[in-house]
């Protein structure tokens, strides 16, 4: 899935990521900057999970996030 966020929409979306992954800091969210691959990397590093597990978590999150559904 491709993420496409404007700066404004990313700023309103960041709290949802923080609710899902509570260990993510504001610095992490700024680093991610709306990029899915960067989110996967940060989840792997922060939570100590495999790439496959990080991808599964993000896919589950995507399935329930209306902002990430195709319009």
PDB file of C-alpha atoms in Angstrom:
ATOM      1  CA  UNK A   1       0.000   0.000   0.000  1.00  0.00           C
ATOM      2  CA  UNK A   2       1.272   3.426  -0.874  1.00  0.00           C
ATOM      3  CA  UNK A   3       0.865   6.194   1.640  1.00  0.00           C
ATOM      4  CA  UNK A   4       0.281   9.705   0.342  1.00  0.00           C
ATOM      5  CA  UNK A   5       0.160  12.382   3.024  1.00  0.00           C
ATOM      6  CA  UNK A   6       0.368  16.126   2.737  1.00  0.00           C
ATOM      7  CA  UNK A   7       2.202  17.798   5.612  1.00  0.00           C
ATOM      8  CA  UNK A   8      -1.111  18.819   7.143  1.00  0.00           C
ATOM      9  CA  UNK A   9      -2.734  15.390   6.877  1.00  0.00           C
ATOM     10  CA  UNK A  10       0.413  13.718   8.232  1.00  0.00           C
ATOM     11  CA  UNK A  11       0.338  15.983  11.287  1.00  0.00           C
ATOM     12  CA  UNK A  12      -3.267  15.012  12.001  1.00  0.00           C
ATOM     13  CA  UNK A  13      -2.483  11.315  11.432  1.00  0.00           C
ATOM     14  CA  UNK A  14       0.566  11.084  13.728  1.00  0.00           C
ATOM     15  CA  UNK A  15      -1.460  10.764  16.961  1.00  0.00           C
ATOM     16  CA  UNK A  16      -3.110   7.609  15.584  1.00  0.00           C
ATOM     17  CA  UNK A  17       0.291   6.022  15.068  1.00  0.00           C
ATOM     18  CA  UNK A  18       1.326   7.077  18.551  1.00  0.00           C
ATOM     19  CA  UNK A  19      -1.828   5.486  19.998  1.00  0.00           C
ATOM     20  CA  UNK A  20      -1.061   2.218  18.190  1.00  0.00           C
ATOM     21  CA  UNK A  21       2.684   2.208  18.865  1.00  0.00           C
ATOM     22  CA  UNK A  22       3.071   4.015  22.188  1.00  0.00           C
ATOM     23  CA  UNK A  23       6.868   3.807  22.224  1.00  0.00           C
ATOM     24  CA  UNK A  24       7.130   6.029  19.152  1.00  0.00           C
ATOM     25  CA  UNK A  25       8.387   9.474  20.084  1.00  0.00           C
ATOM     26  CA  UNK A  26       7.627  12.712  18.295  1.00  0.00           C
ATOM     27  CA  UNK A  27      11.155  12.505  16.872  1.00  0.00           C
ATOM     28  CA  UNK A  28      10.336   9.043  15.473  1.00  0.00           C
ATOM     29  CA  UNK A  29       7.152  10.371  13.885  1.00  0.00           C
ATOM     30  CA  UNK A  30       9.009  13.295  12.343  1.00  0.00           C
ATOM     31  CA  UNK A  31      11.617  10.864  10.996  1.00  0.00           C
ATOM     32  CA  UNK A  32       8.900   8.611   9.515  1.00  0.00           C
ATOM     33  CA  UNK A  33       7.363  11.585   7.741  1.00  0.00           C
ATOM     34  CA  UNK A  34       4.467   9.622   6.250  1.00  0.00           C
ATOM     35  CA  UNK A  35       6.657   6.937   4.676  1.00  0.00           C
ATOM     36  CA  UNK A  36       5.525   3.362   5.230  1.00  0.00           C
ATOM     37  CA  UNK A  37       8.979   1.811   4.790  1.00  0.00           C
ATOM     38  CA  UNK A  38      10.424   4.178   7.377  1.00  0.00           C
ATOM     39  CA  UNK A  39       7.617   3.247   9.793  1.00  0.00           C
ATOM     40  CA  UNK A  40       8.512  -0.432   9.364  1.00  0.00           C
ATOM     41  CA  UNK A  41      12.167   0.310  10.114  1.00  0.00           C
ATOM     42  CA  UNK A  42      11.342   2.336  13.226  1.00  0.00           C
ATOM     43  CA  UNK A  43       8.945  -0.342  14.542  1.00  0.00           C
ATOM     44  CA  UNK A  44      11.605  -3.020  14.034  1.00  0.00           C
ATOM     45  CA  UNK A  45      14.222  -0.999  15.895  1.00  0.00           C
ATOM     46  CA  UNK A  46      11.982   0.337  18.660  1.00  0.00           C
ATOM     47  CA  UNK A  47      10.086  -2.864  19.426  1.00  0.00           C
ATOM     48  CA  UNK A  48      12.801  -5.386  18.519  1.00  0.00           C
ATOM     49  CA  UNK A  49      10.601  -7.334  16.128  1.00  0.00           C
ATOM     50  CA  UNK A  50      11.342  -8.936  12.784  1.00  0.00           C
ATOM     51  CA  UNK A  51      10.638  -7.215   9.497  1.00  0.00           C
ATOM     52  CA  UNK A  52       7.801  -9.682   8.894  1.00  0.00           C
ATOM     53  CA  UNK A  53       6.208  -8.916  12.276  1.00  0.00           C
ATOM     54  CA  UNK A  54       6.518  -5.158  11.734  1.00  0.00           C
ATOM     55  CA  UNK A  55       4.898  -5.557   8.305  1.00  0.00           C
ATOM     56  CA  UNK A  56       2.069  -7.643   9.788  1.00  0.00           C
ATOM     57  CA  UNK A  57       1.424  -4.989  12.432  1.00  0.00           C
ATOM     58  CA  UNK A  58       1.333  -2.207   9.847  1.00  0.00           C
ATOM     59  CA  UNK A  59      -0.945  -4.222   7.529  1.00  0.00           C
ATOM     60  CA  UNK A  60      -3.350  -4.783  10.424  1.00  0.00           C
ATOM     61  CA  UNK A  61      -3.259  -1.074  11.229  1.00  0.00           C
ATOM     62  CA  UNK A  62      -3.871  -0.188   7.578  1.00  0.00           C
ATOM     63  CA  UNK A  63      -6.918  -2.451   7.446  1.00  0.00           C
ATOM     64  CA  UNK A  64      -8.570  -0.471  10.239  1.00  0.00           C
ATOM     65  CA  UNK A  65      -7.443   3.027   9.301  1.00  0.00           C
ATOM     66  CA  UNK A  66      -9.860   4.853   7.047  1.00  0.00           C
ATOM     67  CA  UNK A  67      -7.193   7.480   6.182  1.00  0.00           C
ATOM     68  CA  UNK A  68      -5.137   4.795   4.458  1.00  0.00           C
ATOM     69  CA  UNK A  69      -7.935   3.295   2.385  1.00  0.00           C
ATOM     70  CA  UNK A  70      -8.018   4.124  -1.320  1.00  0.00           C
ATOM     71  CA  UNK A  71     -10.440   6.903  -2.143  1.00  0.00           C
TER      72      UNK A  71
END
